Every structure is written in C-alpha cells, then in structure tokens.
mmCIF file of C-alpha atoms and ligand atoms in Angstrom:
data_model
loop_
_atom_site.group_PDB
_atom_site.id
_atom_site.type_symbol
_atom_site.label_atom_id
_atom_site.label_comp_id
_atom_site.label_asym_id
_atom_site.label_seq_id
_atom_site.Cartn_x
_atom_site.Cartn_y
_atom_site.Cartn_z
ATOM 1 C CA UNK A 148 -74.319 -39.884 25.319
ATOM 2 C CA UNK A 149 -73.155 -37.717 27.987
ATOM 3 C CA UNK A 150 -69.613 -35.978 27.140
ATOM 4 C CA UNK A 151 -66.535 -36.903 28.427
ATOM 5 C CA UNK A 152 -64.597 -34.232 29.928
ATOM 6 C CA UNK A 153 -61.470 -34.904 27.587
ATOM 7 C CA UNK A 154 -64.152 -34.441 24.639
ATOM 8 C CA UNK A 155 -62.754 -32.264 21.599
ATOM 9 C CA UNK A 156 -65.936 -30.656 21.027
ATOM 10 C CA UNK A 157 -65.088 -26.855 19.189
ATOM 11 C CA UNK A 158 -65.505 -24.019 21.272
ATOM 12 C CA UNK A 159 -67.055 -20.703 20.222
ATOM 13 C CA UNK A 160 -65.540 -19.070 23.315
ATOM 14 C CA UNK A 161 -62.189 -19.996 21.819
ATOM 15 C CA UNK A 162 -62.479 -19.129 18.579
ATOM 16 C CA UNK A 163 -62.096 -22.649 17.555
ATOM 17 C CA UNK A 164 -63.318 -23.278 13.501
ATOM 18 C CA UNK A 165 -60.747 -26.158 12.752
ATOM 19 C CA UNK A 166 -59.134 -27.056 9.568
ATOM 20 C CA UNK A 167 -61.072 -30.202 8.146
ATOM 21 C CA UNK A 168 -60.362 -30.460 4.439
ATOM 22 C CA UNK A 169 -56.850 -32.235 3.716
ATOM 23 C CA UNK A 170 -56.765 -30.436 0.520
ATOM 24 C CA UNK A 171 -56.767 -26.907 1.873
ATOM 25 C CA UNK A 172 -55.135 -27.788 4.638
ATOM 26 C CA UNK A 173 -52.263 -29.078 1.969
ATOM 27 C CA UNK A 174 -52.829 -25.748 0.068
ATOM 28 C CA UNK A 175 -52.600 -23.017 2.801
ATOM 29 C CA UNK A 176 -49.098 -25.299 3.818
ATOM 30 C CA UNK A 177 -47.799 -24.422 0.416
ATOM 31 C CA UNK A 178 -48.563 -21.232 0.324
ATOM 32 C CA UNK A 179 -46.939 -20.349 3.810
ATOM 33 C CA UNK A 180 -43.348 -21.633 1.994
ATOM 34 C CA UNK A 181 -41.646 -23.148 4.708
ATOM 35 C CA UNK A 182 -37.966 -23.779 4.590
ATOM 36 C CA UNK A 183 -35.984 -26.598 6.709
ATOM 37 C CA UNK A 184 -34.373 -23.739 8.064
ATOM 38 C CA UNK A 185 -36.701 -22.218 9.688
ATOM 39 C CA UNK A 186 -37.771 -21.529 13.212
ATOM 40 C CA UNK A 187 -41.742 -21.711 13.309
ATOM 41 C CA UNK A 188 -44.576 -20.128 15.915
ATOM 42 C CA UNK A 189 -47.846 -21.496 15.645
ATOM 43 C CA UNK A 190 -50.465 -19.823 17.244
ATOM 44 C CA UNK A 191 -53.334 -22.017 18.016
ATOM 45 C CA UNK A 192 -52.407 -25.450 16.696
ATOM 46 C CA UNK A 193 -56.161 -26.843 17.873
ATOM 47 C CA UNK A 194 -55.873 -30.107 17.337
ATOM 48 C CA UNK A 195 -52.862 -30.320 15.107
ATOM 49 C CA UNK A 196 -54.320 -30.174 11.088
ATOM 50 C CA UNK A 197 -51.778 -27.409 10.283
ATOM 51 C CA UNK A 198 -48.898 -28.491 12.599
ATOM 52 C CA UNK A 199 -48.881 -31.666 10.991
ATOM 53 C CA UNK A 200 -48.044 -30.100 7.595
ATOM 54 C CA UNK A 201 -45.658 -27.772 9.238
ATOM 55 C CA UNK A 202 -43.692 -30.172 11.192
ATOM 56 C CA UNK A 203 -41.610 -31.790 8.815
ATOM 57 C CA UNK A 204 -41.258 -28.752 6.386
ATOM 58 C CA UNK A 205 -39.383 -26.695 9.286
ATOM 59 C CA UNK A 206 -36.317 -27.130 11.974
ATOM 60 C CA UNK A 207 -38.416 -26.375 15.174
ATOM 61 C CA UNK A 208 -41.554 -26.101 15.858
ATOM 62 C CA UNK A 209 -43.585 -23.910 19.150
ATOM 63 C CA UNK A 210 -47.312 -24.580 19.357
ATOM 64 C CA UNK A 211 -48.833 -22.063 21.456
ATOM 65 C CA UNK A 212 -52.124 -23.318 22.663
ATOM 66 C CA UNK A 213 -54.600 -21.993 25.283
ATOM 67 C CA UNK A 214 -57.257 -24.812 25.606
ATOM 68 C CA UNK A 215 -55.598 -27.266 27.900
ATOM 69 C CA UNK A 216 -57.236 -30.443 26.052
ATOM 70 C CA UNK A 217 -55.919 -29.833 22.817
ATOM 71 C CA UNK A 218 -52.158 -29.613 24.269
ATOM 72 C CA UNK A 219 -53.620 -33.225 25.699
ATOM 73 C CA UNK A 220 -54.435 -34.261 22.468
ATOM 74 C CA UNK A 221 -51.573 -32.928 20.481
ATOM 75 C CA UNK A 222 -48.894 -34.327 23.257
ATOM 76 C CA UNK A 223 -50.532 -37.787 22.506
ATOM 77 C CA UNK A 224 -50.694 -37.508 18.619
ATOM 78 C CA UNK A 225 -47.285 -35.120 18.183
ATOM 79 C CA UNK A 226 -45.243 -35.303 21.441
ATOM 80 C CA UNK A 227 -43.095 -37.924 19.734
ATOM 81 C CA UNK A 228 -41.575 -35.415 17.352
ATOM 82 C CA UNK A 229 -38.403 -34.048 18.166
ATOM 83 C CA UNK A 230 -38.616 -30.918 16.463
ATOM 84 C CA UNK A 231 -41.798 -29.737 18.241
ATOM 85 C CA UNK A 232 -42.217 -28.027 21.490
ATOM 86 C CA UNK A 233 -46.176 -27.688 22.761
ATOM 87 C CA UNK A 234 -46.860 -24.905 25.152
ATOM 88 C CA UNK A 235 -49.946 -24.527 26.928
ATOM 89 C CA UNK A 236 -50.179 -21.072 26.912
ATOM 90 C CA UNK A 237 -52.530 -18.065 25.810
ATOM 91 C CA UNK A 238 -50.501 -16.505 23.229
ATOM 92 C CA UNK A 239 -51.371 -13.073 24.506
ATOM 93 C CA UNK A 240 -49.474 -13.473 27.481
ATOM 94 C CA UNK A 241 -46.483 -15.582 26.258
ATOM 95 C CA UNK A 242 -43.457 -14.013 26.852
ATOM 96 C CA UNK A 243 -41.708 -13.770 23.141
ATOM 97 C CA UNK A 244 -38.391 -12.137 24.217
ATOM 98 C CA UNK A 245 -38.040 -14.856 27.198
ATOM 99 C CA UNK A 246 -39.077 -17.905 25.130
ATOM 100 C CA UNK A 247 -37.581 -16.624 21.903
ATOM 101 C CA UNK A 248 -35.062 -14.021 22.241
ATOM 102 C CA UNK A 249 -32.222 -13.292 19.873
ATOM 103 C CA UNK A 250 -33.715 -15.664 17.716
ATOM 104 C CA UNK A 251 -35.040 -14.993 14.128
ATOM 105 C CA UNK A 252 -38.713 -16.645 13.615
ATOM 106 C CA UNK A 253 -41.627 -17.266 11.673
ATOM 107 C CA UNK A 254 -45.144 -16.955 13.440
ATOM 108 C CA UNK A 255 -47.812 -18.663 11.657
ATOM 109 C CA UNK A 256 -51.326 -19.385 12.712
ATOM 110 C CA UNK A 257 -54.902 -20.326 12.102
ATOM 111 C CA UNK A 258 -56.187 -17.594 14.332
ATOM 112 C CA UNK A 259 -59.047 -17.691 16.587
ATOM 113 C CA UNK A 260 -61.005 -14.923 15.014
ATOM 114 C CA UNK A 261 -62.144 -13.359 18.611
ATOM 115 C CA UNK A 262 -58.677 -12.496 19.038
ATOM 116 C CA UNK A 263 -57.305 -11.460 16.358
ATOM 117 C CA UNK A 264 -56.492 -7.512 16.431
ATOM 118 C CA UNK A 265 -55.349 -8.392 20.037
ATOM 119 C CA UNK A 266 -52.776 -10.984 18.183
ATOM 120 C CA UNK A 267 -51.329 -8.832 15.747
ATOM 121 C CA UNK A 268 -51.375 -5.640 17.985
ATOM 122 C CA UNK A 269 -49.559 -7.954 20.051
ATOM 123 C CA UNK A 270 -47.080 -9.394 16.988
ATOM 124 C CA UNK A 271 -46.697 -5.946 15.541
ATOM 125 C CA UNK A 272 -45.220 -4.281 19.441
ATOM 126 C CA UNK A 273 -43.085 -7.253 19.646
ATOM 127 C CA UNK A 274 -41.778 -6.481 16.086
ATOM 128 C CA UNK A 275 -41.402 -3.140 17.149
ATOM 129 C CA UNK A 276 -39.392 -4.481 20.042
ATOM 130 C CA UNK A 277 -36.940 -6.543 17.897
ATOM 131 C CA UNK A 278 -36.115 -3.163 16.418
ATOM 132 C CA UNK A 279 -34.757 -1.243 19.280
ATOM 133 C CA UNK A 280 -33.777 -4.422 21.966
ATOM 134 C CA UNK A 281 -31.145 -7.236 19.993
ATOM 135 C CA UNK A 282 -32.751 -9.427 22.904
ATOM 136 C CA UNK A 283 -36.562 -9.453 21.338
ATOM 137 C CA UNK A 284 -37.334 -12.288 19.439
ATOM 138 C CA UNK A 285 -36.608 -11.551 15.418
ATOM 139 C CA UNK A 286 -39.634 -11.629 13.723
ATOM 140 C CA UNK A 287 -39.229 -12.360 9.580
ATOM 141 C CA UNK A 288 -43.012 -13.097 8.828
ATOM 142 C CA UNK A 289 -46.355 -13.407 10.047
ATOM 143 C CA UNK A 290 -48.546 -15.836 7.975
ATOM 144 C CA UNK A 291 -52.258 -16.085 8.969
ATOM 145 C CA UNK A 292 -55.495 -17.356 8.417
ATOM 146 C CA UNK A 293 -57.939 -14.902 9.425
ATOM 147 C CA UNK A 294 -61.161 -13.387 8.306
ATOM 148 C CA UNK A 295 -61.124 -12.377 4.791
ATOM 149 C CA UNK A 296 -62.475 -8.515 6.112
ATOM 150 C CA UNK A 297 -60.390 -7.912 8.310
ATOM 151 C CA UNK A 298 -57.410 -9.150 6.047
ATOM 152 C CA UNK A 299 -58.532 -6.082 3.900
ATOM 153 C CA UNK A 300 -59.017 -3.807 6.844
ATOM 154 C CA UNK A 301 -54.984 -4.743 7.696
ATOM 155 C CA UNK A 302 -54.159 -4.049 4.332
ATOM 156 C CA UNK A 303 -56.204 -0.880 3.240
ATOM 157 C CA UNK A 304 -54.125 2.283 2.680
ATOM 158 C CA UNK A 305 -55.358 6.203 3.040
ATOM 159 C CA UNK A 306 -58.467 6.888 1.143
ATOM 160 C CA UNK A 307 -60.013 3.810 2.064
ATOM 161 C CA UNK A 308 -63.328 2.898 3.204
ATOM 162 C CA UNK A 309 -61.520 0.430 5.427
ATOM 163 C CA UNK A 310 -58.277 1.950 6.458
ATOM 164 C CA UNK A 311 -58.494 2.029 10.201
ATOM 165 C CA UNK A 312 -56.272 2.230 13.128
ATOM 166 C CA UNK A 313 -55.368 -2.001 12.177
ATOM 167 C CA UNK A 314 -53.819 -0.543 8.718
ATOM 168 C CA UNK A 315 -52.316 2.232 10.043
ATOM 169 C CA UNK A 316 -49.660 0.109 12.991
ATOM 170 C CA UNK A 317 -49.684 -2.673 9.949
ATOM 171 C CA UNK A 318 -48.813 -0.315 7.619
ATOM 172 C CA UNK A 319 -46.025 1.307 10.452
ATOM 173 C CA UNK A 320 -43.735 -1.787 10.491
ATOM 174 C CA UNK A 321 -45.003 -4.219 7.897
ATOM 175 C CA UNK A 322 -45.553 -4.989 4.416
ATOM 176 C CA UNK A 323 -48.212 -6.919 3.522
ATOM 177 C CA UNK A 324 -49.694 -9.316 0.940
ATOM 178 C CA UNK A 325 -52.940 -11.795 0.653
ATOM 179 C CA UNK A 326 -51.494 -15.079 -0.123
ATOM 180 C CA UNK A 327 -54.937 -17.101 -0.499
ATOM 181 C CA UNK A 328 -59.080 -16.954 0.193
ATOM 182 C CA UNK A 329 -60.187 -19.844 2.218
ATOM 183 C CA UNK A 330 -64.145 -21.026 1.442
ATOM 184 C CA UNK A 331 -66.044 -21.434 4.816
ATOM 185 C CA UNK A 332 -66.261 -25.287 3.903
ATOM 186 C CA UNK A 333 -62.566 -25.550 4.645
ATOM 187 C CA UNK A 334 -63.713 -25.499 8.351
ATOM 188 C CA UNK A 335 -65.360 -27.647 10.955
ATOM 189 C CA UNK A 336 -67.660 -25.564 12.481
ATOM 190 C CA UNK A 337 -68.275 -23.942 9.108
ATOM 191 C CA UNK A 338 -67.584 -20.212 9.635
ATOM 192 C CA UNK A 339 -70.035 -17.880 8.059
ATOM 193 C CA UNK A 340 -67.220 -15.867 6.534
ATOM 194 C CA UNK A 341 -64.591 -16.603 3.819
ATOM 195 C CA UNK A 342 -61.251 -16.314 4.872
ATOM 196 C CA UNK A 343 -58.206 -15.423 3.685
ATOM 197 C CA UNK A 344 -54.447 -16.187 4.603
ATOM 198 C CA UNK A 345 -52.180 -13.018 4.941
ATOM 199 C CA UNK A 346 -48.557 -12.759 5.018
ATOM 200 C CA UNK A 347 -47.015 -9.891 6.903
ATOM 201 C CA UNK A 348 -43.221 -9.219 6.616
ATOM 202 C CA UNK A 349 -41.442 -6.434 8.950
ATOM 203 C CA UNK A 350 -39.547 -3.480 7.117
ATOM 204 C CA UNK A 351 -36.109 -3.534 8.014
ATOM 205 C CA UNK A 352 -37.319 0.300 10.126
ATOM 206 C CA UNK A 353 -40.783 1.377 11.369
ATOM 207 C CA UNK A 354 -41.943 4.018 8.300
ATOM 208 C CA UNK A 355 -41.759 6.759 10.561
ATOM 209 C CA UNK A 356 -40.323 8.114 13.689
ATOM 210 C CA UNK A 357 -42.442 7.762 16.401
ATOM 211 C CA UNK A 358 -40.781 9.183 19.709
ATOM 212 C CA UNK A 359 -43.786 7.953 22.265
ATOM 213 C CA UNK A 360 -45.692 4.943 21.271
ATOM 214 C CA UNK A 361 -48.534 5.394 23.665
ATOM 215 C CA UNK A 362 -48.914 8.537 22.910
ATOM 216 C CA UNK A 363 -48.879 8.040 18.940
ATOM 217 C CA UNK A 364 -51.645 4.820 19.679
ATOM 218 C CA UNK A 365 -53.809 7.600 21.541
ATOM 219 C CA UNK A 366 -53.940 9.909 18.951
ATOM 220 C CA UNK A 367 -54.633 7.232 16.229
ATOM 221 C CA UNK A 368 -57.282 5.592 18.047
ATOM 222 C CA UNK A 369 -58.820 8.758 19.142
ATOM 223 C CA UNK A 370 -59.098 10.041 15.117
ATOM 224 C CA UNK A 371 -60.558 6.766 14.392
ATOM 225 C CA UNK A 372 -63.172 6.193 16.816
ATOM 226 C CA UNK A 373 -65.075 8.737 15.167
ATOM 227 C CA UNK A 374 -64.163 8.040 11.787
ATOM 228 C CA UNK A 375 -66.441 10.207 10.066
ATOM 229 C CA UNK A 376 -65.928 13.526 11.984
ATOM 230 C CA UNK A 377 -62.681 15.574 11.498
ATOM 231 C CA UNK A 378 -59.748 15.746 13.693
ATOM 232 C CA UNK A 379 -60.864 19.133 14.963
ATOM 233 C CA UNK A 380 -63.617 17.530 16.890
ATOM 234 C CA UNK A 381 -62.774 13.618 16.839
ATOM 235 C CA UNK A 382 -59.146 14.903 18.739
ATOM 236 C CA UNK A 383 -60.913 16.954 21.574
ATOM 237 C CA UNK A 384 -61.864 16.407 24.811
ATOM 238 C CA UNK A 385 -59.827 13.091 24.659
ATOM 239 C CA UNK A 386 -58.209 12.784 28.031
ATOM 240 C CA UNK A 387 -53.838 13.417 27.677
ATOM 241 C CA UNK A 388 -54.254 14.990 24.469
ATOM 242 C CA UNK A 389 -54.446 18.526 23.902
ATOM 243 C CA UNK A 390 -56.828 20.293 22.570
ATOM 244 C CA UNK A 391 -56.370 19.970 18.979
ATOM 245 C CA UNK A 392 -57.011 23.940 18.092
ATOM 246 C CA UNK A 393 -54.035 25.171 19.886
ATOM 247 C CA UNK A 394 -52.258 23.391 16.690
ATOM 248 C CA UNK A 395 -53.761 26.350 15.111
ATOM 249 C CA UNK A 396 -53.718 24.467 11.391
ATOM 250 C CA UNK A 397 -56.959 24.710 9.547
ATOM 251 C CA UNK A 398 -56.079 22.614 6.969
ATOM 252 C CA UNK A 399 -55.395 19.567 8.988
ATOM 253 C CA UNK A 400 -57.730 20.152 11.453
ATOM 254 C CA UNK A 401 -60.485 19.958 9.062
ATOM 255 C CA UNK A 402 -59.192 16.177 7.832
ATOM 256 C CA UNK A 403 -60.869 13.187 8.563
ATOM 257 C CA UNK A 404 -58.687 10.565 9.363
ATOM 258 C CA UNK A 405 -59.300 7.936 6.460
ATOM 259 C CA UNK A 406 -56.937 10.551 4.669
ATOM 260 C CA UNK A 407 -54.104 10.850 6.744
ATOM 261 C CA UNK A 408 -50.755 8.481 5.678
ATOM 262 C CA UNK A 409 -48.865 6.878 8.631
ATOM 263 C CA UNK A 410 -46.262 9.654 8.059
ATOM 264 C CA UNK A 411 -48.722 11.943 8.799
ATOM 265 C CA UNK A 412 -50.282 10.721 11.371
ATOM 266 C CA UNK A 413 -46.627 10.352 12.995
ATOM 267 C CA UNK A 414 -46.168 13.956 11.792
ATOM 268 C CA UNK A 415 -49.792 14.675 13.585
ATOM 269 C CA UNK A 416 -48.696 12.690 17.287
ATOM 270 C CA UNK A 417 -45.542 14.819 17.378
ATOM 271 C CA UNK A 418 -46.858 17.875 16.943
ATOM 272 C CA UNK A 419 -49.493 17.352 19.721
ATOM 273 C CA UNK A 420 -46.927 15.816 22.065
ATOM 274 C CA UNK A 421 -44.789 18.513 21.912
ATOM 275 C CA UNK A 422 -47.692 21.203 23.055
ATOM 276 C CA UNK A 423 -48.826 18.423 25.204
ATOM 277 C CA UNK A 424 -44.881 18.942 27.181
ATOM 278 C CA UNK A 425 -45.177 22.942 26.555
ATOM 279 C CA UNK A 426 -48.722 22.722 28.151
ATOM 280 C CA UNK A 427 -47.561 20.874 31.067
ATOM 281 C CA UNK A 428 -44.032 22.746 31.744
ATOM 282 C CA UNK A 429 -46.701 26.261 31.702
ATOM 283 C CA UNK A 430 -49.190 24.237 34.268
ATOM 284 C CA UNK A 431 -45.558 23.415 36.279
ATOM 285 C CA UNK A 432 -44.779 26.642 36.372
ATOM 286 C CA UNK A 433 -47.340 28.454 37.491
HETATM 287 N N1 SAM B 839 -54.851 -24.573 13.923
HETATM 288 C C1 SAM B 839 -56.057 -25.311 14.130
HETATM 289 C C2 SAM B 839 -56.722 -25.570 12.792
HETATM 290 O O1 SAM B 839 -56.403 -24.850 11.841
HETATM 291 O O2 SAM B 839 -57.560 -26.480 12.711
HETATM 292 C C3 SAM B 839 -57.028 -24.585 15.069
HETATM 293 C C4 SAM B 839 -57.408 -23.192 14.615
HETATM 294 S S1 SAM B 839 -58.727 -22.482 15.549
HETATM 295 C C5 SAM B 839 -59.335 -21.280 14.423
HETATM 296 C C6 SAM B 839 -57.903 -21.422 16.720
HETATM 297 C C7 SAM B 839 -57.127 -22.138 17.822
HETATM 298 O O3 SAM B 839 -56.537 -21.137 18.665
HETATM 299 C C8 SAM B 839 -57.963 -23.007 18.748
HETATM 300 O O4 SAM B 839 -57.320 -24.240 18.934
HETATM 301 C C9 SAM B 839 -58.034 -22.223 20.066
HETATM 302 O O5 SAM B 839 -58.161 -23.043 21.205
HETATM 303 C C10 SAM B 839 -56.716 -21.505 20.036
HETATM 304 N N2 SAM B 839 -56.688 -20.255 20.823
HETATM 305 C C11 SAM B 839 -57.707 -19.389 21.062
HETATM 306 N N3 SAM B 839 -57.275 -18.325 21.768
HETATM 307 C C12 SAM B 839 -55.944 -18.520 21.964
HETATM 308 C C13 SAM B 839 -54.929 -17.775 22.627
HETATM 309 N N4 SAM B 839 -55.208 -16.603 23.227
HETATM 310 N N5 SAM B 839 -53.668 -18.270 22.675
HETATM 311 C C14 SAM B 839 -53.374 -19.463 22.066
HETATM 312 N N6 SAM B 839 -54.304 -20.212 21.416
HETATM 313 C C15 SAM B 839 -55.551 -19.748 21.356
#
C-alpha cells in the first residue's frame, strides 16, 4: 500500500525512536517528578507517549516539535488540552528568552539522539544566559532520555576515559545525576543502544569565572580534539590562540587534557587570553 503523505512512519533523519512500552513510558514519568506547579519544555514530543504522562502532572505544557506531521497529529490527539501549547519548531532555533523569558522552567525531553550535544550545548548557553540577563528564561532542570554513553560522557569528571569537552561545560553550570537505564525494547524503532534518563540541575553560579566564553570554548575544544597529545602541542597552531609556549609553564604544558578540572581549564583560557590581548596590543603597536 502506497503511503499517505500524513503517514507517521519514524524517521532516522530525525532521530525519531518513539516511546512504545506504557510501562516505561509510566516509569521514566515518575522518575522526572513533576509537580502541578511546574512550567514544562518538552523537546521532541513525537507523537505524544511522554506528553501524555506529563500533561496532567504539570501547570503548562510547550511541545517543541520539528517534524510538521507530528504537531498534525498531536494538535488532533492533544490540542484540546488547555494546559498545552504545541510549537512547530526545531528546538535549536527556538528563541528561549522570547518564548520563555523571566520565567522559571523545566525542560524535559526524549531526545533525538542526532542532536543531542547540539541540545544541551544549546540548554547549557541559555542557562548560562539566565545567569547574567533576569530576561533569559530560568532554567531549574533538564531531564532527558538520551544514549546511555553519552549520559556518562556528560557526567565523567577529570581522570576519565570519557571526560570530554560535553563534561567539562556540564560540569561548568550543572550538577548532574542518572535517574534511570532505558532497555532498547522500550522503543519503536528499537535502538541498538540502552539508554539512560539524566537529570541536570543548574548551580546557583557557573564553577568558575570565565571572562570570554568563546574564547574559553576554543581552548577546550582545541585540548580535546587531540585528546591524547598534551596541551603543548594539542594548543598550537590553533588559529586565535597563542602559541601555548609563550605560557612558559612546563608543568602544564606537558598535561593532557583528561586531567585538567573545569577550574583549571578556566584558569588555563585566562591565562592564554590575556597574552592573546598583550600579543595583539605589541602587533598594534608596532
Ligand atoms: N517524545 C517522543 C517519544 O518519546 O516517543 C519522541 C522522541 S524521538 C526520540 C525524538 C523527537 O524529536 C522526534 O519526534 C523528532 O521529530 C523530534 N526532533 C528531532 N529533531 C528536533 C529538533 N531539532 N527540534 C525539535 N524536535 C526535534
């Protein structure tokens, strides 16, 4: 039978491994502890299993959904409900501070797993945001369902195998837990992967001072893309950084950057910004 155009098929291209099994879909609910109170995200409703549960655990509910015939779908099954607002949307480019300003809120999800270091790189600036701008939206917890290894790569600290640049901006403004594992059989399409739900809350100040974010996200992603090496050659050559021997400190130079804490890597981006302004006053000057 040919398909109709409004079919729900998943799509791969969107990530889209849907919630099938009532009883996890009950469980994961739980464990996400809504209160009547509260003001609730979801990212990626699909075609509703979670927002189902959600809806009349919480005050109001915004599902955020790119794929324009689940909103269809959902608008038919859920539009009745007062509390819930649908929004056709790709989260990456929804506007939190317009949509939510001011406003203190929950973001929850079942994320598409293609997406999801773009997500919380995305959640984590906006909770950055909320910290210097009484306008961003208030974030007080990101709960999600994502893949069980990158749930560990979020949460790894210094020393570990999987501490990357994800732990490290985690690590800057959240603290972090894993609430639950997920069995791929929770899932239509089964995904080959266990999952696991995560719960993210924001510290009431980033862990360290950071005076230029873009630089600081340079550096970090420069030391990591070469994970192996140590600073000393991982940090040169990288274009708007300076070369890392003018630092002239043997000791951290010869690091690799598994084994640097967030305060030191905040330590690390301030000391190379400020010869990165001295360099550039001398090249002024001259
Ligand atoms: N919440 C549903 C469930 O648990 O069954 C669906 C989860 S499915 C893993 C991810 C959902 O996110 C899909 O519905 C997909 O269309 C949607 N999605 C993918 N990329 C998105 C984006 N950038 N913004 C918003 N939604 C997105």
């Amino acid at each position: 039978m040919a398909k109709s155009y409004h079919s729900l098929d998943p799509k791969r291209s969107l990530g889209q491994n849907f919630l099938s099994d009532p009883w996890w879909i009950a469980r994961i609910a739980d464990a996400l502890s809504l209160g009547q109170e509260d003001c609730v995200l979801e990212i990626g409703p699909g075609k509703g299993a979670l927002t189902r549960e959600l809806l009349p655990r919480t005050r109001d509910l915004v599902a955020v959904e790119i794929d324009g015939r689940m909103v269809e779908h959902l608008q038919a099954e859920l539009g009745h409900h007062e509390n819930l607002r649908i929004v056709h949307a790709d989260f990456l480019r929804y506007n939190l501070s317009n949509e939510l300003g001011g406003r203190r809120v929950r973001i929850m999800g079942n994320l598409p797993y293609h997406v999801t270091s773009a997500i919380l790189m995305r959640v984590l600036d906006e909770i950055r945001r909320g910290h210097e701008d009484g306008q961003a939206a208030q974030i007080t917890d990101f709960s999600i369902m994502i893949q069980k290894e990158v749930a560990q790569r979020i949460l790894a600290g210094p020393g570990s195998r999987t501490y990357g640049i994800l732990s490290v901006f985690t690590a800057l403004f959240c603290q972090g837990e894993i609430l639950l594992d997920v069995p791929p059989n929770a899932f239509f399409p089964r995904p080959k992967i266990t999952s696991a739900v995560i719960r993210l809350r924001p510290l009431p100040a980033p862990l360290a001072h950071v005076e230029d974010w873009d630089f600081f996200r340079r550096v970090v992603r420069a030391a990591f893309n070469q994970r192996r090496k140590m600073l000393r050659r991982s940090l040169s050559g990288v274009p708007g950084l300076p070369e890392p021997e003018a630092l002239h400190d043997e000791d951290l130079l010869s690091r690799r950057p598994e084994s640097l804490s967030v305060a030191e890597f905040a330590q690390l981006a301030a000391r190379l910004g400020a010869l990165n302004k001295l360099q550039q006053e001398d090249a002024h000057e001259s």
